[in-house]
PDB file of C-alpha atoms in Angstrom:
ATOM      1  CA  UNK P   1       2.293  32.190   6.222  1.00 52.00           C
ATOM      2  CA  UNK P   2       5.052  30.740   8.567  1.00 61.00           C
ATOM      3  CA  UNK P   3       4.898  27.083   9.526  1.00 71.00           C
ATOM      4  CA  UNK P   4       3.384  26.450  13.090  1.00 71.00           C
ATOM      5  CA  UNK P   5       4.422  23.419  14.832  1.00 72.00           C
ATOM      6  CA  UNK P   6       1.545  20.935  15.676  1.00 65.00           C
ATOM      7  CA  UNK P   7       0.797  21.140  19.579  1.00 75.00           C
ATOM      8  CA  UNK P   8       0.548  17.587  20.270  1.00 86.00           C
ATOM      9  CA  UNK P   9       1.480  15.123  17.699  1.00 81.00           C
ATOM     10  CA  UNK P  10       0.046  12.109  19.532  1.00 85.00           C
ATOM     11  CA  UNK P  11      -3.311  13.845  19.402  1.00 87.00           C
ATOM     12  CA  UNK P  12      -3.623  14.866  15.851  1.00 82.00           C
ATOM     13  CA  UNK P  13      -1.962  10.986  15.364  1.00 81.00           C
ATOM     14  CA  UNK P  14      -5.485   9.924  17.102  1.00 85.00           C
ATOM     15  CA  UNK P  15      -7.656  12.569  15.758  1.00 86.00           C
ATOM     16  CA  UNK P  16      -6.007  11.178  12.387  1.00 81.00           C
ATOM     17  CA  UNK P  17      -7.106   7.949  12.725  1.00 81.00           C
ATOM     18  CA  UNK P  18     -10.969   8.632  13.176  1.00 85.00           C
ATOM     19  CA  UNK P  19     -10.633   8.752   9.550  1.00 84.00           C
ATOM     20  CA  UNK P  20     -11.337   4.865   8.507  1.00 85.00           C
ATOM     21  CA  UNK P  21      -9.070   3.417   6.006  1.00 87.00           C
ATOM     22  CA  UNK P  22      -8.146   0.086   4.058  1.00 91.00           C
ATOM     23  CA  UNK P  23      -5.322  -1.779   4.785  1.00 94.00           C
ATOM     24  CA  UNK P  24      -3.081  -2.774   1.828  1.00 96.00           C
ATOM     25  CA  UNK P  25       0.299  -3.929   1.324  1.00 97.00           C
ATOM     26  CA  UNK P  26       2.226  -2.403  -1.470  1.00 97.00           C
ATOM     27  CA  UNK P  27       4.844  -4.535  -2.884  1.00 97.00           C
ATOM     28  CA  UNK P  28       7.879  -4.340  -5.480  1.00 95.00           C
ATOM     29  CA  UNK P  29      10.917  -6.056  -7.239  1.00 92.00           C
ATOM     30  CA  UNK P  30      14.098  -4.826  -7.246  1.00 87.00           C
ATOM     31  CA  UNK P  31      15.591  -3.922 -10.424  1.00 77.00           C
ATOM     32  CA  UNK P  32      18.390  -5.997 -11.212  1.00 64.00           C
ATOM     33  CA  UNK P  33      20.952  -6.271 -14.388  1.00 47.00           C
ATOM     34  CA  UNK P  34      20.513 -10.285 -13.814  1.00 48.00           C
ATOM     35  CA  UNK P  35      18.623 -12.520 -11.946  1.00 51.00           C
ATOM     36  CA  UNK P  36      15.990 -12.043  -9.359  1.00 68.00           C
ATOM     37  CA  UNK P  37      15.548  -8.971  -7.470  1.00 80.00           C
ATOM     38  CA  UNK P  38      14.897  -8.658  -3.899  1.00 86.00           C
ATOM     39  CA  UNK P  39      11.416  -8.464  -2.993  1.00 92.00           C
ATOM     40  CA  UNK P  40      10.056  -5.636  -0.446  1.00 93.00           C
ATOM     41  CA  UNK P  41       6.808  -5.226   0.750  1.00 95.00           C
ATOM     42  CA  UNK P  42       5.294  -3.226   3.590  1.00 94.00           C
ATOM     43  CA  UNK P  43       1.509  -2.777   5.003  1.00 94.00           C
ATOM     44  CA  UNK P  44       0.167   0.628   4.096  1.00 93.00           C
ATOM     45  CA  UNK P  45      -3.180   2.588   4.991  1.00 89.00           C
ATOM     46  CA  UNK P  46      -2.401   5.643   2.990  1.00 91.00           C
ATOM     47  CA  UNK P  47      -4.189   4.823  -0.159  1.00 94.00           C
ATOM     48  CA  UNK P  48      -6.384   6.398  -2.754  1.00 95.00           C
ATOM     49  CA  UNK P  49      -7.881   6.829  -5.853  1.00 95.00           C
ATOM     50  CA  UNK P  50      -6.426   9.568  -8.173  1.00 96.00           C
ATOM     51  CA  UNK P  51      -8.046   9.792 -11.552  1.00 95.00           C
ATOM     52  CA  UNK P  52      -9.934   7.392 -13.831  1.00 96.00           C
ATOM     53  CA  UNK P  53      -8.597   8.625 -16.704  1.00 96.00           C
ATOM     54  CA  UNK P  54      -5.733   8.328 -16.746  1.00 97.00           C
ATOM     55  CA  UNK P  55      -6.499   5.384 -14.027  1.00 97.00           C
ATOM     56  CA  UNK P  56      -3.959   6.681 -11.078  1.00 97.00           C
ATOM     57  CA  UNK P  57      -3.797   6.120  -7.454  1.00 98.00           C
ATOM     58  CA  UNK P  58      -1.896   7.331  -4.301  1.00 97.00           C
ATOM     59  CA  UNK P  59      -0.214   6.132  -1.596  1.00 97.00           C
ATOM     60  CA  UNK P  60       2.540   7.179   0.874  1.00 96.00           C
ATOM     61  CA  UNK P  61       6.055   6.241   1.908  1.00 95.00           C
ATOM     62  CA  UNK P  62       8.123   7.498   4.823  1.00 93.00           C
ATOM     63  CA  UNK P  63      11.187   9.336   3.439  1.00 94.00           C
ATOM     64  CA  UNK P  64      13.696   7.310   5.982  1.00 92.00           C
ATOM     65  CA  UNK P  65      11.699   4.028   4.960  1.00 90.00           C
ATOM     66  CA  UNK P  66      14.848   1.316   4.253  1.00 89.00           C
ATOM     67  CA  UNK P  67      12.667   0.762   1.235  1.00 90.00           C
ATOM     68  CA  UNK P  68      12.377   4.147   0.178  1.00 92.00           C
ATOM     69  CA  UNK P  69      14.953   3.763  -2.706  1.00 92.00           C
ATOM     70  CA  UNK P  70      14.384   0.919  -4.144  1.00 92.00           C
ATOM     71  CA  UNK P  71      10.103   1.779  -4.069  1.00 94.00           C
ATOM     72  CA  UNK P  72      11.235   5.011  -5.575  1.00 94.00           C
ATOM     73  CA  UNK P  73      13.117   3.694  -7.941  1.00 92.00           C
ATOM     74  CA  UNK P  74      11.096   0.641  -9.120  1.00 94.00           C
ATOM     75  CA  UNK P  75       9.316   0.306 -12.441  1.00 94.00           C
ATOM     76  CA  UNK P  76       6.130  -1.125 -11.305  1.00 96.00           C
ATOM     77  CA  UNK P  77       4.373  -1.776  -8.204  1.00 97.00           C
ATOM     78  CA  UNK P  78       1.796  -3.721  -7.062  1.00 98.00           C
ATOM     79  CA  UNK P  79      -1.189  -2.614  -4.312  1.00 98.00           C
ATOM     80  CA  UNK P  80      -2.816  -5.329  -2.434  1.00 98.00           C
ATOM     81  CA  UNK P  81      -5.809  -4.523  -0.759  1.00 97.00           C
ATOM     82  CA  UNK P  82      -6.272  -6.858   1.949  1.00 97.00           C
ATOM     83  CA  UNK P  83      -9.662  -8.538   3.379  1.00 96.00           C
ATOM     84  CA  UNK P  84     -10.760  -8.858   6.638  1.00 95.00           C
ATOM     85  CA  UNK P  85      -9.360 -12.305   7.261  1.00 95.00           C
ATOM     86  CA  UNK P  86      -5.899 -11.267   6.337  1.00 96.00           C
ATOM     87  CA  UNK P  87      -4.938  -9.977   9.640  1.00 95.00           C
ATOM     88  CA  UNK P  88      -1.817 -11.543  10.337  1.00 95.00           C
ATOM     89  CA  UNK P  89      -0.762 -11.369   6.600  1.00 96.00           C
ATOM     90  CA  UNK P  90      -1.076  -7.426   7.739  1.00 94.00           C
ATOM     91  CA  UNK P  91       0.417  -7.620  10.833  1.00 93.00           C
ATOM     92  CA  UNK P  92       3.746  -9.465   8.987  1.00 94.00           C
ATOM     93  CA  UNK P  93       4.155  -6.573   6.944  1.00 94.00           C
ATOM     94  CA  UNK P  94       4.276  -4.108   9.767  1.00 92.00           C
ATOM     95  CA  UNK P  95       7.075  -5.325  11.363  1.00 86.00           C
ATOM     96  CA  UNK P  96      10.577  -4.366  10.434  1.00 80.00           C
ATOM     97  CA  UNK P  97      12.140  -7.862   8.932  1.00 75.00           C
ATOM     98  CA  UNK P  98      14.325  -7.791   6.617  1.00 73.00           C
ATOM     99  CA  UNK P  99      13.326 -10.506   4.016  1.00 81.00           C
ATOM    100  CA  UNK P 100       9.365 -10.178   5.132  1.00 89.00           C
ATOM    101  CA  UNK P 101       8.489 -12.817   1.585  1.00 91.00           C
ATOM    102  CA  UNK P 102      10.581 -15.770   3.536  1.00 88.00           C
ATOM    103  CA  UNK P 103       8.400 -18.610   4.510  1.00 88.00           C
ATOM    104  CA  UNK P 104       4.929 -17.062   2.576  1.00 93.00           C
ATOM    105  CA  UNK P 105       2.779 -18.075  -0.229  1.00 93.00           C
ATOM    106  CA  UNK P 106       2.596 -15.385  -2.883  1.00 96.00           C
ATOM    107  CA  UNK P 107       2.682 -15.394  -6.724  1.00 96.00           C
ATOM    108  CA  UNK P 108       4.217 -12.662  -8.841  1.00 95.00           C
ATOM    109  CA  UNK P 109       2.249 -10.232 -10.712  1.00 96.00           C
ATOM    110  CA  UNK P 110       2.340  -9.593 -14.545  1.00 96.00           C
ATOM    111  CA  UNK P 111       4.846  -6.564 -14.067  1.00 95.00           C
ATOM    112  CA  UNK P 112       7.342  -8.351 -11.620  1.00 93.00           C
ATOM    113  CA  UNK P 113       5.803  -7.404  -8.339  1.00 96.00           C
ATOM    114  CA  UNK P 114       4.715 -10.098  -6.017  1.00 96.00           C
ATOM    115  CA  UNK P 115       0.652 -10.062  -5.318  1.00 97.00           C
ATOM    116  CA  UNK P 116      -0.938 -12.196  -2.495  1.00 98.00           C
ATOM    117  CA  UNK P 117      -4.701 -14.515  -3.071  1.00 97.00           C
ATOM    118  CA  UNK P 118      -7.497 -14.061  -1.233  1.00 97.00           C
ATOM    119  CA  UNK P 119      -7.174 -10.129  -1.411  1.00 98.00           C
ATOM    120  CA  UNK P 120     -10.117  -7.962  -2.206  1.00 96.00           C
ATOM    121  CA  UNK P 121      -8.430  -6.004  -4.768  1.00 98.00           C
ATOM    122  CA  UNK P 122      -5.354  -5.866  -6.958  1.00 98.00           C
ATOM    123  CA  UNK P 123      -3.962  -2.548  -9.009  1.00 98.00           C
ATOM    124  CA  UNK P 124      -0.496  -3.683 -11.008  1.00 98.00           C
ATOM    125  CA  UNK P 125       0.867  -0.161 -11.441  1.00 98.00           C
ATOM    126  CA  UNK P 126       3.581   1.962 -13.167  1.00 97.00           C
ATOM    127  CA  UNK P 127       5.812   4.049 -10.802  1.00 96.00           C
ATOM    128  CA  UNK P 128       4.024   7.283 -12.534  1.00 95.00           C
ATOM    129  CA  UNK P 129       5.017  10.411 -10.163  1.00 96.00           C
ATOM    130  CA  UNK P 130       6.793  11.374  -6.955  1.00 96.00           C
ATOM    131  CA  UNK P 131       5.701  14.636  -5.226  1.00 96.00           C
ATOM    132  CA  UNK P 132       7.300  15.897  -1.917  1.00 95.00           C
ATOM    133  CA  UNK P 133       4.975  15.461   1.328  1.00 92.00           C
ATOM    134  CA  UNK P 134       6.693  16.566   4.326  1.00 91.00           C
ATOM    135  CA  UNK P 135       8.258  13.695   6.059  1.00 90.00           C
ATOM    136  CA  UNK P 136       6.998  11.120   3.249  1.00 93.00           C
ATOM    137  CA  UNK P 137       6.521  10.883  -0.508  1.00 96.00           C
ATOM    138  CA  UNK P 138       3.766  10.630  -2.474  1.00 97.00           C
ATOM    139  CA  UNK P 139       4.119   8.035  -5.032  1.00 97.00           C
ATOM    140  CA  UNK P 140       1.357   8.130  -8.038  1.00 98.00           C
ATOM    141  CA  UNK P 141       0.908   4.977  -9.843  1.00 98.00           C
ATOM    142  CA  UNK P 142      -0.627   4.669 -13.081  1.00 98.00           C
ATOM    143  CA  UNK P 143      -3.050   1.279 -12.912  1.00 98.00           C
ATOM    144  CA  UNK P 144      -2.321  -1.259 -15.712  1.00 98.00           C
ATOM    145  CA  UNK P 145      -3.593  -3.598 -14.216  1.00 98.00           C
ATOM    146  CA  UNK P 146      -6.632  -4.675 -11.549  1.00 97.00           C
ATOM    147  CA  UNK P 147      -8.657  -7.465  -9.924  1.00 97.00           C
ATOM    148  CA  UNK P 148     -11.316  -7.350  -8.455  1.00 97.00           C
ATOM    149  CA  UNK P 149     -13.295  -9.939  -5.549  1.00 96.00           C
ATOM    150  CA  UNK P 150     -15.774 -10.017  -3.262  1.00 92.00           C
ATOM    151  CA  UNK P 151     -14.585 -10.308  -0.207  1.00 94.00           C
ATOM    152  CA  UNK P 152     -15.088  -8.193   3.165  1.00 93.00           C
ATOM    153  CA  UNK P 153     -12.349  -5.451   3.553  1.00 94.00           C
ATOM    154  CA  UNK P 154      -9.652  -5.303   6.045  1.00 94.00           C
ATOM    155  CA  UNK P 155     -10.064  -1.895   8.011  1.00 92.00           C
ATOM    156  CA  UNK P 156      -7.853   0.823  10.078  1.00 91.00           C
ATOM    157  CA  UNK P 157     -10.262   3.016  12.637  1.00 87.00           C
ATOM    158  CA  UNK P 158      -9.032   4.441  15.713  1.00 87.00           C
ATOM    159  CA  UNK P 159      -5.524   2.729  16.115  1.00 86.00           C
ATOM    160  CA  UNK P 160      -8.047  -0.697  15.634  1.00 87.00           C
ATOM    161  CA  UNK P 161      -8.438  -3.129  12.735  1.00 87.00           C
ATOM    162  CA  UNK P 162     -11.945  -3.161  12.499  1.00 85.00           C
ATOM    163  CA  UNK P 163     -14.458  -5.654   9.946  1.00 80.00           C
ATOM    164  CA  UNK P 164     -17.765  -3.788   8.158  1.00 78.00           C
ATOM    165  CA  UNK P 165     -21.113  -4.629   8.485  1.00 73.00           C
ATOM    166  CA  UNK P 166     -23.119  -3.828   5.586  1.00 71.00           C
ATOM    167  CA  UNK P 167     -26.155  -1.661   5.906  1.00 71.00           C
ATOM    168  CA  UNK P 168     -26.969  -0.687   2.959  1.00 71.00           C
ATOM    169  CA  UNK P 169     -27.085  -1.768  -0.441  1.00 73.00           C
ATOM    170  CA  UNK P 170     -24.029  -1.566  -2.733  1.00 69.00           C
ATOM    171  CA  UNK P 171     -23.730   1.939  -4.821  1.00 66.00           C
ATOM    172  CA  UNK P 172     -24.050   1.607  -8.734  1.00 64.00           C
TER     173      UNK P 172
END
C-alpha cells in the first residue's frame, strides 16, 4: 500500500494532542574516556510502558534532535516524570539551550544520569533497543531502576498543561 501524505499536519498535530499525556524529562551523561560527561536533558511527552517482564519502556526522539547521538549512544538513561508543580522545570527543558543543567538543582542517578526531586516517578534505565519511527526513534529502555511518590502528575492535553482532579479511587 503506497504512502499517502497527511492532508493537514497542523490538524492531525491537534487531533494528536486530545490524547492526554505525562510530561517527563529524559536525561543522560555523555560517555567520556575521562572525566565528566556533558549532561543533556530534554522534556518529553512520548512515554510508555513496554513490558513488565522484562520491565521496558518507550519513549521518542526526533532524528535531527542535537541530542540524538549522544541519547543514542548512551549507556543508561534516566526518565523523570514530572508533577504538577514542576512547570517551569518543564518549560526549561523545552527550550533549545545548550547547557540546559547550568544554574539547577539536580542529583545524579545510580547509572550516571542526572534525576531531579520532587518528581512523581523515576525509571534509571539501560539504553535496551532502537527501532526506526519515521521522523524519530524509538528508544526502549530496560528499567533497573524506579521510584516511586505521591505527588499529582504534570499533564499534556490539547497543546495545554493541564493538573488532575481525582474522581475516583486509585486502581489495585
Amino acid at each position: 500500500m503506497p504512502d499517502t501524505p497527511v492532508p493537514d499536519p497542523r490538524a492531525l498535530r491537534r487531533a494528536l494532542g486530545m490524547f492526554a499525556t505525562g510530561i517527563t524529562i529524559v536525561t543522560a551523561t555523555e560517555k567520556r574516556a575521562r572525566g565528566n560527561g556533558r549532561h543533556v536533558g530534554m522534556t518529553v511527552n512520548c512515554f510508555a510502558s513496554v513490558s513488565l517482564d522484562p520491565p521496558l519502556i518507550l519513549w521518542s526522539l526526533q532524528k535531527d534532535s542535537s541530542e540524538f547521538d549522544l541519547f543514542r549512544h548512551c549507556d543508561y538513561f534516566a526518565v523523570n516524570v514530572l508533577a504538577s508543580d514542576q512547570l517551569e522545570l518543564c518549560r526549561h527543558f523545552a527550550n533549545k539551550n545548550e547547557n540546559r543543567f547550568e544554574g539547577l538543582d539536580f542529583g545524579m542517578g545510580e547509572f550516571g544520569a542526572p534525576v531531579f526531586e520532587g518528581c512523581c516517578a523515576l525509571f534509571e534505565c539501560r539504553n535496551f533497543h532502537h527501532h526506526d519511527g519515521g521522523d524519530h526513534v524509538i528508544f526502549i529502555g530496560r528499567i533497573e531502576r524506579f521510584e516511586r511518590h505521591e505527588r499529582e502528575p504534570l499533564v499534556f492535553h490539547g497543546g495545554h498543561y493541564r493538573a488532575l482532579k481525582r474522581s475516583t479511587p486509585p486502581l489495585d
